[in-house]
Amino acid sequence: KAGVTQTPRYLIKTRGQQVTLSCSPISGHRSVSWYQQTPGQGLQFLFEYFSETQRNKGNFPGRFSGRQFSNSRSEMNVSTLELGDSALYLCASSLGQSQAPTEAFFGQGTRLTVV
Amino acid sequence: GDSVTQMEGPVTLSEEAFLTINCTYTATGYPSLFWYVQYPGEGLQLLLKATKADDKGSNKGFEATYRKETTSFHLEKGSVQVSDSAVYFCALLPYNQGGKLIFGQGTELSVKP
């Protein structure tokens, strides 16, 4: 069974640009969550999508957005990039059933560098 | 709100030493608890989990017991190896709130031969 796949693995962007990151979850998983990891702030939750609907949202500005497609693949977009957006962005997939919580499986991440 | 607190690192041990990484949590209701491990340049790998009080999760020689009375989920291993060097994250999944994981700050473990 294939794991969670994130593309691309590495990105270098310039301040002010926008970027789109992609995540393909494990087959059969309907929940996709996104996290930002930085040395200073650790792992911070961005948002979660379940069956194409945003189910949870973290405390990030509106420049960070996401969506989920009918095949459960998800994308996140960051507009007007700032230097502080440089981070490892991790995607996690799970079955997503709230009343029967299950573990989340993570991709290898996309390393975004903003210059 | 819900939160997780881990012991600060880095933790440096000799090979075959006993490992404990402390983790305590604050949550309402009945969260699920997890330990994840991150090797350099990689994403997070699930190490073990526990979904209710007194559950013991175990994997690859690592163990952790869900203690509701002390709100703790300490990670232990009887004999560490150099290959266990990594960053370990304790996390909780609040009950009935979807897939939002709340992580501790991570504890870096370095095992010397």
PDB file of C-alpha atoms in Angstrom:
ATOM      1  CA  LYS A   1       0.000   0.000   0.000  1.00  0.00           C
ATOM      2  CA  ALA A   2       1.538   3.289  -1.059  1.00  0.00           C
ATOM      3  CA  GLY A   3       2.188   5.862   1.634  1.00  0.00           C
ATOM      4  CA  VAL A   4       1.466   9.562   1.676  1.00  0.00           C
ATOM      5  CA  THR A   5       3.121  11.323  -1.233  1.00  0.00           C
ATOM      6  CA  GLN A   6       4.029  14.992  -1.190  1.00  0.00           C
ATOM      7  CA  THR A   7       5.300  16.928  -4.146  1.00  0.00           C
ATOM      8  CA  PRO A   8       7.585  18.628  -4.704  1.00  0.00           C
ATOM      9  CA  ARG A   9      10.146  17.697  -2.048  1.00  0.00           C
ATOM     10  CA  TYR A  10      11.990  20.992  -2.290  1.00  0.00           C
ATOM     11  CA  LEU A  11      11.023  24.464  -3.446  1.00  0.00           C
ATOM     12  CA  ILE A  12      12.791  27.791  -3.549  1.00  0.00           C
ATOM     13  CA  LYS A  13      10.603  30.838  -4.054  1.00  0.00           C
ATOM     14  CA  THR A  14      11.034  34.593  -3.932  1.00  0.00           C
ATOM     15  CA  ARG A  15       9.212  36.882  -1.517  1.00  0.00           C
ATOM     16  CA  GLY A  16       5.861  37.960  -2.888  1.00  0.00           C
ATOM     17  CA  GLN A  17       5.389  34.887  -5.060  1.00  0.00           C
ATOM     18  CA  GLN A  18       2.818  32.202  -4.435  1.00  0.00           C
ATOM     19  CA  VAL A  19       3.294  28.457  -4.154  1.00  0.00           C
ATOM     20  CA  THR A  20       1.144  25.336  -4.377  1.00  0.00           C
ATOM     21  CA  LEU A  21       2.030  22.111  -2.597  1.00  0.00           C
ATOM     22  CA  SER A  22       0.405  18.777  -3.310  1.00  0.00           C
ATOM     23  CA  CYS A  23      -0.443  15.774  -1.158  1.00  0.00           C
ATOM     24  CA  SER A  24      -1.766  12.367  -2.198  1.00  0.00           C
ATOM     25  CA  PRO A  25      -3.105  10.451   0.814  1.00  0.00           C
ATOM     26  CA  ILE A  26      -3.120   6.736   1.431  1.00  0.00           C
ATOM     27  CA  SER A  27      -5.788   5.000  -0.613  1.00  0.00           C
ATOM     28  CA  GLY A  28      -9.078   4.948   1.291  1.00  0.00           C
ATOM     29  CA  HIS A  29      -8.146   7.799   3.617  1.00  0.00           C
ATOM     30  CA  ARG A  30     -10.576  10.713   3.494  1.00  0.00           C
ATOM     31  CA  SER A  31      -8.878  13.131   5.865  1.00  0.00           C
ATOM     32  CA  VAL A  32      -5.861  15.207   4.925  1.00  0.00           C
ATOM     33  CA  SER A  33      -4.213  17.585   7.377  1.00  0.00           C
ATOM     34  CA  TRP A  34      -1.411  20.062   6.825  1.00  0.00           C
ATOM     35  CA  TYR A  35       1.248  21.136   9.309  1.00  0.00           C
ATOM     36  CA  GLN A  36       4.043  23.670   9.258  1.00  0.00           C
ATOM     37  CA  GLN A  37       7.288  22.723  10.984  1.00  0.00           C
ATOM     38  CA  THR A  38       9.895  25.322  11.904  1.00  0.00           C
ATOM     39  CA  PRO A  39      12.764  25.228  14.417  1.00  0.00           C
ATOM     40  CA  GLY A  40      11.251  28.076  16.432  1.00  0.00           C
ATOM     41  CA  GLN A  41       7.560  27.167  16.468  1.00  0.00           C
ATOM     42  CA  GLY A  42       7.692  23.395  16.125  1.00  0.00           C
ATOM     43  CA  LEU A  43       4.787  21.602  14.486  1.00  0.00           C
ATOM     44  CA  GLN A  44       1.771  23.816  13.930  1.00  0.00           C
ATOM     45  CA  PHE A  45      -1.555  22.722  12.501  1.00  0.00           C
ATOM     46  CA  LEU A  46      -2.677  24.567   9.391  1.00  0.00           C
ATOM     47  CA  PHE A  47      -5.966  22.930   8.389  1.00  0.00           C
ATOM     48  CA  GLU A  48      -7.746  19.658   7.814  1.00  0.00           C
ATOM     49  CA  TYR A  49      -9.935  18.564   4.942  1.00  0.00           C
ATOM     50  CA  PHE A  50     -12.407  15.712   5.064  1.00  0.00           C
ATOM     51  CA  SER A  51     -14.522  14.702   2.078  1.00  0.00           C
ATOM     52  CA  GLU A  52     -13.653  17.937   0.241  1.00  0.00           C
ATOM     53  CA  THR A  53     -14.700  20.170   3.165  1.00  0.00           C
ATOM     54  CA  GLN A  54     -12.469  22.060   5.542  1.00  0.00           C
ATOM     55  CA  ARG A  55     -13.177  20.545   8.941  1.00  0.00           C
ATOM     56  CA  ASN A  56     -10.596  22.269  11.111  1.00  0.00           C
ATOM     57  CA  LYS A  57      -8.460  25.354  10.774  1.00  0.00           C
ATOM     58  CA  GLY A  58      -5.425  26.548  12.680  1.00  0.00           C
ATOM     59  CA  ASN A  59      -4.310  30.077  13.457  1.00  0.00           C
ATOM     60  CA  PHE A  60      -2.660  31.071  10.220  1.00  0.00           C
ATOM     61  CA  PRO A  61      -3.352  34.130   8.072  1.00  0.00           C
ATOM     62  CA  GLY A  62      -5.622  33.954   5.074  1.00  0.00           C
ATOM     63  CA  ARG A  63      -2.588  33.747   2.772  1.00  0.00           C
ATOM     64  CA  PHE A  64      -2.599  30.048   3.616  1.00  0.00           C
ATOM     65  CA  SER A  65      -5.383  28.145   1.945  1.00  0.00           C
ATOM     66  CA  GLY A  66      -6.131  24.637   0.842  1.00  0.00           C
ATOM     67  CA  ARG A  67      -8.549  22.406  -0.920  1.00  0.00           C
ATOM     68  CA  GLN A  68      -9.340  18.760  -1.358  1.00  0.00           C
ATOM     69  CA  PHE A  69     -10.481  16.990  -4.476  1.00  0.00           C
ATOM     70  CA  SER A  70     -12.986  14.189  -4.889  1.00  0.00           C
ATOM     71  CA  ASN A  71     -10.173  11.609  -4.950  1.00  0.00           C
ATOM     72  CA  SER A  72      -9.009  12.959  -1.538  1.00  0.00           C
ATOM     73  CA  ARG A  73      -5.842  14.494  -2.954  1.00  0.00           C
ATOM     74  CA  SER A  74      -5.177  17.862  -1.392  1.00  0.00           C
ATOM     75  CA  GLU A  75      -3.322  21.030  -2.252  1.00  0.00           C
ATOM     76  CA  MET A  76      -2.270  23.910  -0.094  1.00  0.00           C
ATOM     77  CA  ASN A  77      -1.480  27.339  -1.419  1.00  0.00           C
ATOM     78  CA  VAL A  78       0.494  30.151   0.122  1.00  0.00           C
ATOM     79  CA  SER A  79       0.168  33.549  -1.515  1.00  0.00           C
ATOM     80  CA  THR A  80       2.400  36.593  -1.143  1.00  0.00           C
ATOM     81  CA  LEU A  81       5.222  34.595   0.365  1.00  0.00           C
ATOM     82  CA  GLU A  82       7.200  36.002   3.268  1.00  0.00           C
ATOM     83  CA  LEU A  83      10.638  34.996   4.522  1.00  0.00           C
ATOM     84  CA  GLY A  84       8.983  33.568   7.635  1.00  0.00           C
ATOM     85  CA  ASP A  85       7.061  31.060   5.527  1.00  0.00           C
ATOM     86  CA  SER A  86      10.265  29.100   5.034  1.00  0.00           C
ATOM     87  CA  ALA A  87       9.531  25.759   6.654  1.00  0.00           C
ATOM     88  CA  LEU A  88       8.934  22.075   6.196  1.00  0.00           C
ATOM     89  CA  TYR A  89       5.292  21.536   5.255  1.00  0.00           C
ATOM     90  CA  LEU A  90       3.941  18.155   6.225  1.00  0.00           C
ATOM     91  CA  CYS A  91       0.808  16.462   5.063  1.00  0.00           C
ATOM     92  CA  ALA A  92      -0.907  13.699   7.020  1.00  0.00           C
ATOM     93  CA  SER A  93      -3.690  11.358   6.008  1.00  0.00           C
ATOM     94  CA  SER A  94      -6.064   9.314   8.118  1.00  0.00           C
ATOM     95  CA  LEU A  95      -9.402   7.592   7.853  1.00  0.00           C
ATOM     96  CA  GLY A  96     -10.778  10.670   9.571  1.00  0.00           C
ATOM     97  CA  GLN A  97     -13.689   9.223  11.523  1.00  0.00           C
ATOM     98  CA  SER A  98     -14.107  11.555  14.499  1.00  0.00           C
ATOM     99  CA  GLN A  99     -15.847   9.054  16.758  1.00  0.00           C
ATOM    100  CA  ALA A 100     -13.373   6.289  15.999  1.00  0.00           C
ATOM    101  CA  PRO A 101     -10.078   8.148  15.947  1.00  0.00           C
ATOM    102  CA  THR A 102      -7.254   6.529  14.085  1.00  0.00           C
ATOM    103  CA  GLU A 103      -3.618   7.332  13.570  1.00  0.00           C
ATOM    104  CA  ALA A 104      -2.362   9.772  10.985  1.00  0.00           C
ATOM    105  CA  PHE A 105       0.375   8.896   8.529  1.00  0.00           C
ATOM    106  CA  PHE A 106       2.727  11.561   7.317  1.00  0.00           C
ATOM    107  CA  GLY A 107       4.429  12.260   4.035  1.00  0.00           C
ATOM    108  CA  GLN A 108       8.094  13.195   3.784  1.00  0.00           C
ATOM    109  CA  GLY A 109       7.249  16.865   3.530  1.00  0.00           C
ATOM    110  CA  THR A 110       7.969  19.727   1.202  1.00  0.00           C
ATOM    111  CA  ARG A 111      10.881  21.928   2.193  1.00  0.00           C
ATOM    112  CA  LEU A 112       9.998  25.496   1.187  1.00  0.00           C
ATOM    113  CA  THR A 113      12.675  28.152   1.200  1.00  0.00           C
ATOM    114  CA  VAL A 114      11.674  31.768   0.605  1.00  0.00           C
ATOM    115  CA  VAL A 115      14.479  34.110  -0.456  1.00  0.00           C
TER     116      VAL A 115
ATOM    117  CA  GLY B   1      -7.037  24.624  25.277  1.00  0.00           C
ATOM    118  CA  ASP B   2      -5.509  21.230  24.679  1.00  0.00           C
ATOM    119  CA  SER B   3      -1.734  21.028  24.903  1.00  0.00           C
ATOM    120  CA  VAL B   4       1.230  18.670  25.161  1.00  0.00           C
ATOM    121  CA  THR B   5       4.434  19.233  27.118  1.00  0.00           C
ATOM    122  CA  GLN B   6       7.575  17.185  26.563  1.00  0.00           C
ATOM    123  CA  MET B   7      10.862  17.150  28.393  1.00  0.00           C
ATOM    124  CA  GLU B   8      13.423  19.365  26.758  1.00  0.00           C
ATOM    125  CA  GLY B   9      16.318  17.927  24.845  1.00  0.00           C
ATOM    126  CA  PRO B  10      18.751  17.139  23.621  1.00  0.00           C
ATOM    127  CA  VAL B  11      19.031  13.860  25.459  1.00  0.00           C
ATOM    128  CA  THR B  12      22.363  12.091  25.031  1.00  0.00           C
ATOM    129  CA  LEU B  13      22.716   8.451  26.000  1.00  0.00           C
ATOM    130  CA  SER B  14      25.218   5.661  25.535  1.00  0.00           C
ATOM    131  CA  GLU B  15      24.210   2.607  23.559  1.00  0.00           C
ATOM    132  CA  GLU B  16      22.207   0.074  25.631  1.00  0.00           C
ATOM    133  CA  ALA B  17      21.160   2.717  28.177  1.00  0.00           C
ATOM    134  CA  PHE B  18      17.575   3.038  29.405  1.00  0.00           C
ATOM    135  CA  LEU B  19      15.494   5.768  27.814  1.00  0.00           C
ATOM    136  CA  THR B  20      12.636   7.791  29.250  1.00  0.00           C
ATOM    137  CA  ILE B  21      11.136  10.808  27.515  1.00  0.00           C
ATOM    138  CA  ASN B  22       8.467  12.485  29.605  1.00  0.00           C
ATOM    139  CA  CYS B  23       5.201  13.679  28.086  1.00  0.00           C
ATOM    140  CA  THR B  24       2.234  15.236  29.879  1.00  0.00           C
ATOM    141  CA  TYR B  25      -0.928  16.584  28.366  1.00  0.00           C
ATOM    142  CA  THR B  26      -3.909  18.802  29.025  1.00  0.00           C
ATOM    143  CA  ALA B  27      -7.150  17.894  27.310  1.00  0.00           C
ATOM    144  CA  THR B  28     -10.862  17.711  27.854  1.00  0.00           C
ATOM    145  CA  GLY B  29     -12.604  14.435  27.305  1.00  0.00           C
ATOM    146  CA  TYR B  30     -10.772  11.368  26.123  1.00  0.00           C
ATOM    147  CA  PRO B  31      -8.015  12.078  23.629  1.00  0.00           C
ATOM    148  CA  SER B  32      -5.937   9.508  21.798  1.00  0.00           C
ATOM    149  CA  LEU B  33      -2.194   9.719  22.391  1.00  0.00           C
ATOM    150  CA  PHE B  34       0.692   9.063  20.029  1.00  0.00           C
ATOM    151  CA  TRP B  35       4.447   9.056  19.769  1.00  0.00           C
ATOM    152  CA  TYR B  36       5.984   9.964  16.433  1.00  0.00           C
ATOM    153  CA  VAL B  37       9.644   9.842  15.433  1.00  0.00           C
ATOM    154  CA  GLN B  38      11.408  12.014  12.886  1.00  0.00           C
ATOM    155  CA  TYR B  39      14.751  11.107  11.364  1.00  0.00           C
ATOM    156  CA  PRO B  40      16.861  13.826   9.725  1.00  0.00           C
ATOM    157  CA  GLY B  41      15.401  15.075   6.473  1.00  0.00           C
ATOM    158  CA  GLU B  42      12.277  12.973   6.746  1.00  0.00           C
ATOM    159  CA  GLY B  43       8.635  13.252   7.743  1.00  0.00           C
ATOM    160  CA  LEU B  44       7.086  11.847  10.901  1.00  0.00           C
ATOM    161  CA  GLN B  45       6.702   8.126  11.448  1.00  0.00           C
ATOM    162  CA  LEU B  46       4.142   6.757  13.854  1.00  0.00           C
ATOM    163  CA  LEU B  47       5.942   4.911  16.626  1.00  0.00           C
ATOM    164  CA  LEU B  48       3.065   3.859  18.881  1.00  0.00           C
ATOM    165  CA  LYS B  49      -0.398   4.850  20.026  1.00  0.00           C
ATOM    166  CA  ALA B  50      -2.918   4.465  22.850  1.00  0.00           C
ATOM    167  CA  THR B  51      -6.582   5.335  22.578  1.00  0.00           C
ATOM    168  CA  LYS B  52      -7.892   4.973  26.118  1.00  0.00           C
ATOM    169  CA  ALA B  53      -6.757   5.097  29.721  1.00  0.00           C
ATOM    170  CA  ASP B  54      -4.360   2.326  30.829  1.00  0.00           C
ATOM    171  CA  ASP B  55      -3.680   1.279  27.238  1.00  0.00           C
ATOM    172  CA  LYS B  56      -0.040   0.451  26.577  1.00  0.00           C
ATOM    173  CA  GLY B  57       1.319   1.149  23.130  1.00  0.00           C
ATOM    174  CA  SER B  58       4.443  -0.664  22.037  1.00  0.00           C
ATOM    175  CA  ASN B  59       6.604  -0.972  18.936  1.00  0.00           C
ATOM    176  CA  LYS B  60      10.269  -1.752  18.175  1.00  0.00           C
ATOM    177  CA  GLY B  61      11.101  -2.032  21.883  1.00  0.00           C
ATOM    178  CA  PHE B  62       9.492   1.307  22.753  1.00  0.00           C
ATOM    179  CA  GLU B  63       6.562   1.474  25.171  1.00  0.00           C
ATOM    180  CA  ALA B  64       4.230   4.118  26.573  1.00  0.00           C
ATOM    181  CA  THR B  65       1.235   3.805  28.896  1.00  0.00           C
ATOM    182  CA  TYR B  66      -1.763   6.152  28.816  1.00  0.00           C
ATOM    183  CA  ARG B  67      -2.088   7.389  32.416  1.00  0.00           C
ATOM    184  CA  LYS B  68      -5.214   9.452  32.847  1.00  0.00           C
ATOM    185  CA  GLU B  69      -4.682  10.043  36.571  1.00  0.00           C
ATOM    186  CA  THR B  70      -1.335  11.744  35.912  1.00  0.00           C
ATOM    187  CA  THR B  71      -2.209  12.929  32.372  1.00  0.00           C
ATOM    188  CA  SER B  72       1.020  11.396  31.114  1.00  0.00           C
ATOM    189  CA  PHE B  73       2.269   9.256  28.247  1.00  0.00           C
ATOM    190  CA  HIS B  74       5.978   8.753  28.892  1.00  0.00           C
ATOM    191  CA  LEU B  75       8.070   6.982  26.259  1.00  0.00           C
ATOM    192  CA  GLU B  76      10.463   4.252  27.431  1.00  0.00           C
ATOM    193  CA  LYS B  77      12.931   1.839  25.914  1.00  0.00           C
ATOM    194  CA  GLY B  78      15.048  -0.599  27.838  1.00  0.00           C
ATOM    195  CA  SER B  79      18.156  -0.536  25.647  1.00  0.00           C
ATOM    196  CA  VAL B  80      18.687   2.175  23.036  1.00  0.00           C
ATOM    197  CA  GLN B  81      20.726   1.777  19.870  1.00  0.00           C
ATOM    198  CA  VAL B  82      22.617   4.314  17.787  1.00  0.00           C
ATOM    199  CA  SER B  83      19.901   3.923  15.155  1.00  0.00           C
ATOM    200  CA  ASP B  84      17.337   5.320  17.642  1.00  0.00           C
ATOM    201  CA  SER B  85      18.927   8.766  17.331  1.00  0.00           C
ATOM    202  CA  ALA B  86      16.110  11.025  16.120  1.00  0.00           C
ATOM    203  CA  VAL B  87      13.582  13.583  17.306  1.00  0.00           C
ATOM    204  CA  TYR B  88      10.590  12.194  19.188  1.00  0.00           C
ATOM    205  CA  PHE B  89       7.216  13.927  19.302  1.00  0.00           C
ATOM    206  CA  CYS B  90       4.368  13.264  21.675  1.00  0.00           C
ATOM    207  CA  ALA B  91       0.948  14.153  20.261  1.00  0.00           C
ATOM    208  CA  LEU B  92      -2.696  14.063  21.200  1.00  0.00           C
ATOM    209  CA  LEU B  93      -5.797  13.779  19.063  1.00  0.00           C
ATOM    210  CA  PRO B  94      -8.788  15.351  20.814  1.00  0.00           C
ATOM    211  CA  TYR B  95     -11.889  13.198  20.842  1.00  0.00           C
ATOM    212  CA  ASN B  96     -14.513  13.974  18.257  1.00  0.00           C
ATOM    213  CA  GLN B  97     -12.639  16.910  16.731  1.00  0.00           C
ATOM    214  CA  GLY B  98     -11.537  15.416  13.471  1.00  0.00           C
ATOM    215  CA  GLY B  99      -7.913  14.896  12.610  1.00  0.00           C
ATOM    216  CA  LYS B 100      -6.228  17.848  14.267  1.00  0.00           C
ATOM    217  CA  LEU B 101      -3.133  16.595  16.096  1.00  0.00           C
ATOM    218  CA  ILE B 102      -1.571  18.669  18.851  1.00  0.00           C
ATOM    219  CA  PHE B 103       2.159  18.130  19.220  1.00  0.00           C
ATOM    220  CA  GLY B 104       4.700  18.639  21.927  1.00  0.00           C
ATOM    221  CA  GLN B 105       7.852  20.537  21.051  1.00  0.00           C
ATOM    222  CA  GLY B 106       9.873  17.418  20.319  1.00  0.00           C
ATOM    223  CA  THR B 107      12.812  15.845  22.138  1.00  0.00           C
ATOM    224  CA  GLU B 108      16.054  15.202  20.301  1.00  0.00           C
ATOM    225  CA  LEU B 109      17.745  11.950  21.236  1.00  0.00           C
ATOM    226  CA  SER B 110      21.381  11.247  20.459  1.00  0.00           C
ATOM    227  CA  VAL B 111      22.759   7.775  21.181  1.00  0.00           C
ATOM    228  CA  LYS B 112      26.544   7.361  21.238  1.00  0.00           C
ATOM    229  CA  PRO B 113      28.329   4.057  20.567  1.00  0.00           C
TER     230      PRO B 113
END
